[in-house]
Amino acid sequence: MKTSPTHINYRDLIPRQKGFVFKFEKKEEHFIHTFSEGDFLTTLGIDSTWIKGKTLFDFLPKEIAKQKNEFYEQAWRGTPVNYEGQMNGYYYIASLNPMVVNGQTVEVNGTAIDITTEKENEIKLRQMEKLSLVGELAAGIAHEIRNPLTSITGFTQIINESIQDPSLKGYLEIMLDELERINNIVSEFMFIAKPAEGFICKEINIGTLISSVLFFMKPQFNMNSVNITLDFDSSITAFCDPNQIKQVLINLLQNAVEATSTNKNIEISLKNESENYFSIKIRDYGSGISKERQKRLFEPFYTTKEKGTGLGLMVCKRIIENHHGTIYIKTQQGEGTVVTILLPKKMNN
Ligand SMILES: Nc1ncnc2c1ncn2[C@@H]1O[C@H](COP(=O)(O)OP(=O)(O)O)[C@@H](O)[C@H]1O
Ligand SMILES: [Mg+2]
């Protein structure tokens, strides 16, 4: 059967859920859409009745319409155009193909295909590349810094113990604090460089482990007038690397304390989730995290703090994944944050 171009069944040409087709013409300097079809339009939140007989400016935000209008211009001049776009969280690739009759464009056929999955994979891959680059850098730098740092810290402690002058002692205390900070950053780097290094698992009581972290962090809670509430199942034991899990708890509690301002309660719960899994939840009533920022939390160097490293959460994720567990964050801006760690009691390999 022969069909004229306007009678092609476009639903057969484009995978229905993955794309849409459209056409436009130029009338009095404006590009008017004459046709649109495809379920991907609905996915994007566009009703095809908004498009027919309309210009880009009628149904898109002005800035986006302007950009697309440029592509339309290019196509109208007779060159096929491909471009990538993003809308309501979806990515697509569009191509505009001018239909030229006697050297004159009479119509442009457009297609758009949903490439959201591909794009998200690409973004993940880029993040992984960034991570491995950080890893390489970290391996080099951390080892170089570790040794001199140990001797500087050691000698500073010796001087601190052997002098009497209180003002000098004050300076030395500050130096020791700052050295500890550097040391913490270097340790975080070491984790990134070789997360599996020194991975020593044993059967431990999780409640006891959390208590030892709380004891260690007590001065910090007191200094910030933070009140800790516990809801513990003290019978839970698991096979894990206690030092690494401690590191996770310290990082998370530190974030919770830093986010807290008016309501200074932090709640920690430890519960059985099933026969083989348990959860640790850390809830704060602090600043919470906006939707925009939530996407970036586990990225290396992503920090909103003047003195932050932006490595804390990433290290947590690494460690939890090494333990075959998961970590997720539920947060509401202005209301607070709950970080949940789900861990197996035994690892299968
Ligand atoms: N409990 C929390 N409440 C509010 N924001 C948080 C919380 N935990 C993490 N964040 C946000 O995530 C960012 C990254 O955290 P992290 O990786 O620990 O690095 P850092 O603490 O050094 O900034 C923080 O800068 C902060 O903006
Ligand atoms: Mg942190």
Coordinates of C-alpha atoms and ligand atoms in Angstrom, one line a residue:
M1 CA 0.0 0.0 0.0
K2 CA 1.3 3.4 -0.9
T3 CA 0.9 6.2 1.6
S4 CA 1.7 9.9 1.3
P5 CA 4.2 11.2 3.9
T6 CA 1.4 12.8 5.9
H7 CA -0.4 9.4 6.3
I8 CA 2.5 7.4 7.6
N9 CA 1.6 5.7 10.8
Y10 CA 4.1 7.3 13.1
R11 CA 3.2 4.9 15.9
D12 CA 4.9 2.1 13.9
L13 CA 8.1 4.1 13.4
I14 CA 8.9 5.0 16.9
P15 CA 8.9 2.5 19.8
R16 CA 5.8 3.8 21.6
Q17 CA 7.0 4.3 25.1
K18 CA 10.5 5.4 24.1
G19 CA 9.9 8.3 21.8
F20 CA 7.7 10.7 19.9
V21 CA 7.6 12.3 16.5
F22 CA 6.6 15.8 15.5
K23 CA 6.5 18.2 12.6
F24 CA 6.6 21.9 12.2
E25 CA 6.4 24.6 9.5
K26 CA 7.5 28.2 9.5
K27 CA 4.7 30.7 9.2
E28 CA 5.4 34.4 9.5
E29 CA 8.8 33.9 11.2
H30 CA 7.3 31.5 13.8
F31 CA 7.7 27.7 13.9
I32 CA 4.2 26.2 14.2
H33 CA 3.9 22.5 15.2
T34 CA 1.6 20.7 12.9
F35 CA 1.8 17.2 14.4
S36 CA 3.0 15.3 17.4
E37 CA 2.5 11.7 18.5
G38 CA 4.1 9.2 21.0
D39 CA 3.7 8.1 24.6
F40 CA 7.1 9.6 25.6
L41 CA 5.3 13.0 25.4
T42 CA 3.0 11.9 28.2
T43 CA 6.0 10.6 30.2
L44 CA 7.5 14.1 29.8
G45 CA 4.3 15.6 31.1
I46 CA 3.3 17.2 27.8
D47 CA -0.2 16.9 26.3
S48 CA 0.0 16.6 22.5
T49 CA -3.0 19.0 22.3
W50 CA -0.7 21.7 23.7
I51 CA 1.6 21.3 20.7
K52 CA -0.5 21.3 17.6
G53 CA -0.9 24.8 16.1
K54 CA 1.5 26.2 18.7
T55 CA 5.0 27.5 18.8
L56 CA 7.7 26.3 21.3
F57 CA 7.1 29.5 23.3
D58 CA 3.5 28.5 24.0
F59 CA 4.3 25.3 26.0
L60 CA 7.9 25.5 27.1
P61 CA 9.7 27.8 29.5
K62 CA 11.1 30.8 27.6
E63 CA 14.8 30.0 28.0
I64 CA 14.3 26.4 26.8
A65 CA 12.1 27.5 24.0
K66 CA 14.7 30.0 22.8
Q67 CA 17.4 27.3 22.8
K68 CA 15.2 24.9 20.8
N69 CA 14.1 27.6 18.4
E70 CA 17.8 28.0 17.4
F71 CA 17.9 24.3 16.4
Y72 CA 14.6 24.8 14.5
E73 CA 16.2 27.7 12.7
Q74 CA 19.2 25.6 11.7
A75 CA 17.0 22.8 10.4
W76 CA 14.8 25.2 8.5
R77 CA 18.0 26.4 6.7
G78 CA 18.2 22.9 5.3
T79 CA 20.7 21.0 7.6
P80 CA 19.6 18.0 9.7
V81 CA 20.2 18.8 13.4
N82 CA 20.7 16.5 16.3
Y83 CA 20.6 17.6 19.9
E84 CA 20.2 16.3 23.4
G85 CA 17.7 17.6 25.8
Q86 CA 16.5 17.2 29.4
M87 CA 13.0 17.6 30.7
N88 CA 11.3 16.7 34.0
G89 CA 14.2 14.4 34.9
Y90 CA 14.2 12.6 31.5
Y91 CA 16.9 12.8 28.9
Y92 CA 16.2 12.5 25.2
I93 CA 18.0 12.8 21.9
A94 CA 16.1 14.7 19.1
S95 CA 16.8 14.9 15.4
L96 CA 15.3 17.4 13.0
N97 CA 15.1 16.5 9.4
P98 CA 14.1 19.2 6.9
M99 CA 12.0 18.2 3.9
V100 CA 13.4 20.3 1.1
V101 CA 11.4 20.9 -2.1
N102 CA 13.0 22.9 -5.0
G103 CA 15.7 24.2 -2.6
Q104 CA 13.1 25.4 -0.2
T105 CA 12.3 23.8 3.2
V106 CA 8.6 23.1 3.4
E107 CA 8.4 21.1 6.6
V108 CA 10.7 19.7 9.3
N109 CA 10.2 16.2 10.7
G110 CA 11.4 15.7 14.2
T111 CA 11.9 12.6 16.3
A112 CA 12.9 12.3 20.0
I113 CA 14.0 9.2 21.7
D114 CA 14.2 8.6 25.5
I115 CA 17.8 8.0 26.4
T116 CA 17.3 8.4 30.2
T117 CA 18.7 5.0 31.1
E118 CA 21.7 5.4 28.9
K119 CA 22.4 8.9 30.2
E120 CA 22.1 7.7 33.8
N121 CA 24.6 4.9 33.2
E122 CA 26.9 7.4 31.6
I123 CA 26.7 9.7 34.7
K124 CA 27.3 6.7 37.0
L125 CA 30.3 5.7 34.9
R126 CA 31.7 9.2 35.1
Q127 CA 31.3 9.2 38.8
M128 CA 33.2 5.9 39.0
E129 CA 36.0 7.3 36.9
K130 CA 36.2 10.3 39.2
L131 CA 36.3 7.8 42.1
S132 CA 39.1 5.7 40.7
L133 CA 41.1 8.9 39.9
V134 CA 40.6 10.0 43.5
G135 CA 41.7 6.6 44.6
E136 CA 44.9 6.8 42.7
L137 CA 45.7 10.3 43.9
A138 CA 44.8 9.2 47.4
A139 CA 47.1 6.2 47.4
G140 CA 50.0 8.4 46.4
I141 CA 49.4 11.3 48.7
A142 CA 48.2 9.5 51.8
H143 CA 51.3 7.4 52.1
E144 CA 53.6 10.4 51.5
I145 CA 51.9 12.4 54.2
R146 CA 51.5 9.6 56.8
N147 CA 55.2 9.2 57.8
P148 CA 56.2 12.9 58.3
L149 CA 52.9 13.4 60.0
T150 CA 53.6 10.7 62.5
S151 CA 56.9 12.2 63.5
I152 CA 55.6 15.7 63.7
T153 CA 52.7 14.6 65.9
G154 CA 55.1 12.6 68.1
F155 CA 57.6 15.4 68.6
T156 CA 54.8 17.9 69.2
Q157 CA 53.5 15.7 72.0
I158 CA 57.0 15.4 73.5
I159 CA 57.4 19.2 73.5
N160 CA 53.9 19.6 74.9
E161 CA 54.8 17.3 77.8
S162 CA 58.2 18.9 78.6
I163 CA 57.3 22.6 78.7
Q164 CA 55.6 24.5 81.4
D165 CA 54.7 27.9 79.8
P166 CA 50.9 27.9 79.6
S167 CA 50.6 30.1 76.5
L168 CA 53.0 27.9 74.6
K169 CA 51.1 24.9 75.8
G170 CA 48.0 26.5 74.4
Y171 CA 49.5 26.7 71.0
L172 CA 50.8 23.2 71.1
E173 CA 47.3 21.9 72.0
I174 CA 46.0 23.7 68.9
M175 CA 48.7 22.2 66.8
L176 CA 47.9 18.7 68.1
D177 CA 44.2 19.3 67.3
E178 CA 45.0 20.4 63.8
L179 CA 47.4 17.5 63.3
E180 CA 44.6 15.2 64.3
R181 CA 42.4 16.8 61.7
I182 CA 45.0 16.3 59.0
N183 CA 45.4 12.7 60.2
N184 CA 41.7 12.1 59.9
I185 CA 41.7 13.4 56.4
V186 CA 44.6 11.2 55.5
S187 CA 42.9 8.2 57.0
E188 CA 39.8 8.9 55.0
F189 CA 42.0 9.0 51.9
M190 CA 43.6 5.7 52.8
F191 CA 40.1 4.1 53.0
I192 CA 39.3 5.4 49.5
A193 CA 42.6 4.2 48.1
K194 CA 42.4 0.7 49.5
P195 CA 39.0 0.1 51.0
A196 CA 39.7 -3.6 51.5
E197 CA 43.1 -3.1 53.1
G198 CA 43.0 -4.5 56.6
F199 CA 39.5 -5.8 56.3
I200 CA 39.4 -8.0 59.4
C201 CA 36.0 -9.4 60.2
K202 CA 34.9 -11.0 63.4
E203 CA 31.7 -11.8 65.3
I204 CA 30.8 -8.8 67.5
N205 CA 27.9 -7.4 69.5
I206 CA 26.7 -4.4 67.6
G207 CA 25.2 -2.6 70.6
T208 CA 28.5 -2.8 72.4
L209 CA 30.2 -1.4 69.3
I210 CA 27.8 1.5 69.0
S211 CA 28.3 2.2 72.8
S212 CA 32.0 2.4 72.4
V213 CA 31.6 4.9 69.5
L214 CA 29.3 7.0 71.7
F215 CA 31.8 6.9 74.6
F216 CA 34.5 8.1 72.2
M217 CA 32.4 10.9 70.9
K218 CA 30.9 12.0 74.2
P219 CA 33.1 15.1 74.5
Q220 CA 31.8 16.2 71.1
F221 CA 28.2 15.7 72.1
N222 CA 28.7 17.5 75.3
M223 CA 30.4 20.4 73.6
N224 CA 27.4 20.8 71.3
S225 CA 24.8 20.1 74.0
V226 CA 23.5 17.2 71.9
N227 CA 21.2 14.7 73.6
I228 CA 21.4 11.1 72.4
T229 CA 18.5 8.7 72.7
L230 CA 19.0 5.0 72.2
D231 CA 16.6 2.3 71.2
F232 CA 18.7 -0.9 71.2
D233 CA 18.2 -4.6 70.6
S234 CA 21.3 -5.5 72.6
S235 CA 21.2 -9.1 71.5
I236 CA 22.3 -8.4 67.9
T237 CA 25.6 -9.8 66.9
A238 CA 27.2 -9.7 63.4
F239 CA 30.2 -10.7 61.5
C240 CA 31.9 -7.5 60.4
D241 CA 35.1 -5.3 60.6
P242 CA 34.5 -3.4 63.9
N243 CA 37.0 -0.6 63.0
Q244 CA 35.3 0.1 59.7
I245 CA 31.8 0.0 61.1
K246 CA 33.0 2.4 63.8
Q247 CA 34.3 4.7 61.1
V248 CA 30.9 4.7 59.5
L249 CA 29.1 5.5 62.8
I250 CA 31.6 8.3 63.6
N251 CA 31.1 9.9 60.1
L252 CA 27.3 9.7 60.3
L253 CA 27.1 11.0 63.9
Q254 CA 29.5 13.8 63.1
N255 CA 27.2 14.8 60.2
A256 CA 24.2 14.6 62.5
V257 CA 25.8 16.8 65.1
E258 CA 27.0 19.3 62.5
A259 CA 23.5 19.6 61.0
T260 CA 21.8 20.1 64.3
S261 CA 21.0 23.6 65.6
T262 CA 17.8 24.0 67.6
N263 CA 16.4 20.6 68.3
K264 CA 19.5 18.9 69.6
N265 CA 18.2 15.4 69.9
I266 CA 19.8 12.6 68.0
E267 CA 18.1 9.1 68.0
I268 CA 20.0 5.9 67.4
S269 CA 18.2 2.7 66.9
L270 CA 19.4 -0.9 66.4
K271 CA 16.9 -3.4 65.3
N272 CA 16.5 -6.8 63.7
E273 CA 15.0 -6.4 60.3
S274 CA 14.8 -10.2 59.5
E275 CA 16.6 -13.3 60.5
N276 CA 19.7 -12.3 58.6
Y277 CA 19.6 -8.6 58.5
F278 CA 19.7 -5.8 61.1
S279 CA 19.5 -2.0 60.8
I280 CA 21.1 0.9 62.4
K281 CA 19.2 4.2 62.1
I282 CA 20.6 7.6 63.0
R283 CA 17.9 10.3 63.1
D284 CA 18.6 14.0 63.6
Y285 CA 16.3 17.0 63.7
G286 CA 18.8 19.3 62.0
S287 CA 18.8 21.2 58.7
G288 CA 17.8 18.4 56.4
I289 CA 19.0 18.3 52.8
S290 CA 17.3 19.9 49.8
K291 CA 16.2 17.7 46.9
E292 CA 18.9 19.2 44.6
R293 CA 21.7 18.4 47.1
Q294 CA 20.4 14.9 47.9
K295 CA 21.6 13.6 44.5
R296 CA 25.2 14.6 45.2
L297 CA 25.6 13.3 48.8
F298 CA 27.8 10.3 48.0
E299 CA 30.0 12.1 45.5
P300 CA 33.7 12.6 46.5
F301 CA 34.5 16.2 47.7
Y302 CA 30.8 17.2 47.8
T303 CA 30.5 19.3 50.9
T304 CA 28.5 22.3 52.0
K305 CA 30.8 22.9 55.0
E306 CA 33.6 25.4 55.2
K307 CA 35.9 22.8 56.8
G308 CA 34.3 19.7 55.3
T309 CA 36.2 17.1 53.3
G310 CA 33.1 15.8 51.4
L311 CA 34.5 12.3 51.8
G312 CA 32.6 11.1 54.9
L313 CA 29.5 9.7 53.2
M314 CA 31.4 8.3 50.3
V315 CA 33.6 6.4 52.8
C316 CA 30.5 5.1 54.6
K317 CA 29.0 3.9 51.4
R318 CA 32.3 2.1 50.4
I319 CA 32.5 0.4 53.8
I320 CA 28.9 -0.7 53.9
E321 CA 29.0 -2.0 50.4
N322 CA 32.2 -4.0 51.3
H323 CA 30.0 -5.5 54.0
H324 CA 27.3 -6.4 51.4
G325 CA 24.9 -3.9 53.1
T326 CA 23.1 -0.8 51.9
I327 CA 23.0 2.8 53.2
Y328 CA 20.2 5.2 52.4
I329 CA 19.2 8.7 53.5
K330 CA 15.7 10.0 54.0
T331 CA 15.6 13.7 54.6
Q332 CA 13.3 16.7 54.6
Q333 CA 14.7 20.2 54.4
G334 CA 14.2 22.0 57.6
E335 CA 13.0 18.9 59.5
G336 CA 15.9 16.5 59.7
T337 CA 17.5 13.4 58.4
V338 CA 17.4 9.7 58.9
V339 CA 20.3 7.6 57.7
T340 CA 19.6 3.9 57.6
I341 CA 22.3 1.2 57.4
L342 CA 21.1 -2.3 56.6
L343 CA 23.7 -5.0 57.2
P344 CA 23.8 -8.8 56.9
K345 CA 24.7 -10.6 60.1
K346 CA 26.9 -13.0 58.1
M347 CA 28.6 -12.3 54.9
N348 CA 28.4 -15.1 52.3
N349 CA 31.8 -14.6 50.9
Ligands
LIG1 N1 22.7 14.5 58.8 C1 22.8 15.5 57.8 N2 22.0 16.6 57.8 C2 22.1 17.5 56.9 N3 23.1 17.5 55.9 C3 23.9 16.4 55.8 C4 23.8 15.4 56.8 N4 24.7 14.4 56.5 C5 25.4 14.9 55.4 N5 24.9 16.1 55.0 C6 25.3 16.9 53.8 O1 26.1 16.1 53.0 C7 27.4 16.7 52.7 C8 28.5 15.6 52.6 O2 28.7 15.0 53.8 P1 30.1 14.3 54.1 O3 30.4 13.4 52.9 O4 30.1 13.6 55.4 O5 31.2 15.4 54.0 P2 31.4 16.6 55.0 O6 30.7 16.3 56.3 O7 32.9 16.7 55.1 O8 30.8 17.9 54.3 C9 27.6 17.7 53.9 O9 28.4 18.7 53.6 C10 26.1 18.1 54.2 O10 25.8 19.1 53.3
MG2 MG 30.9 14.5 57.2

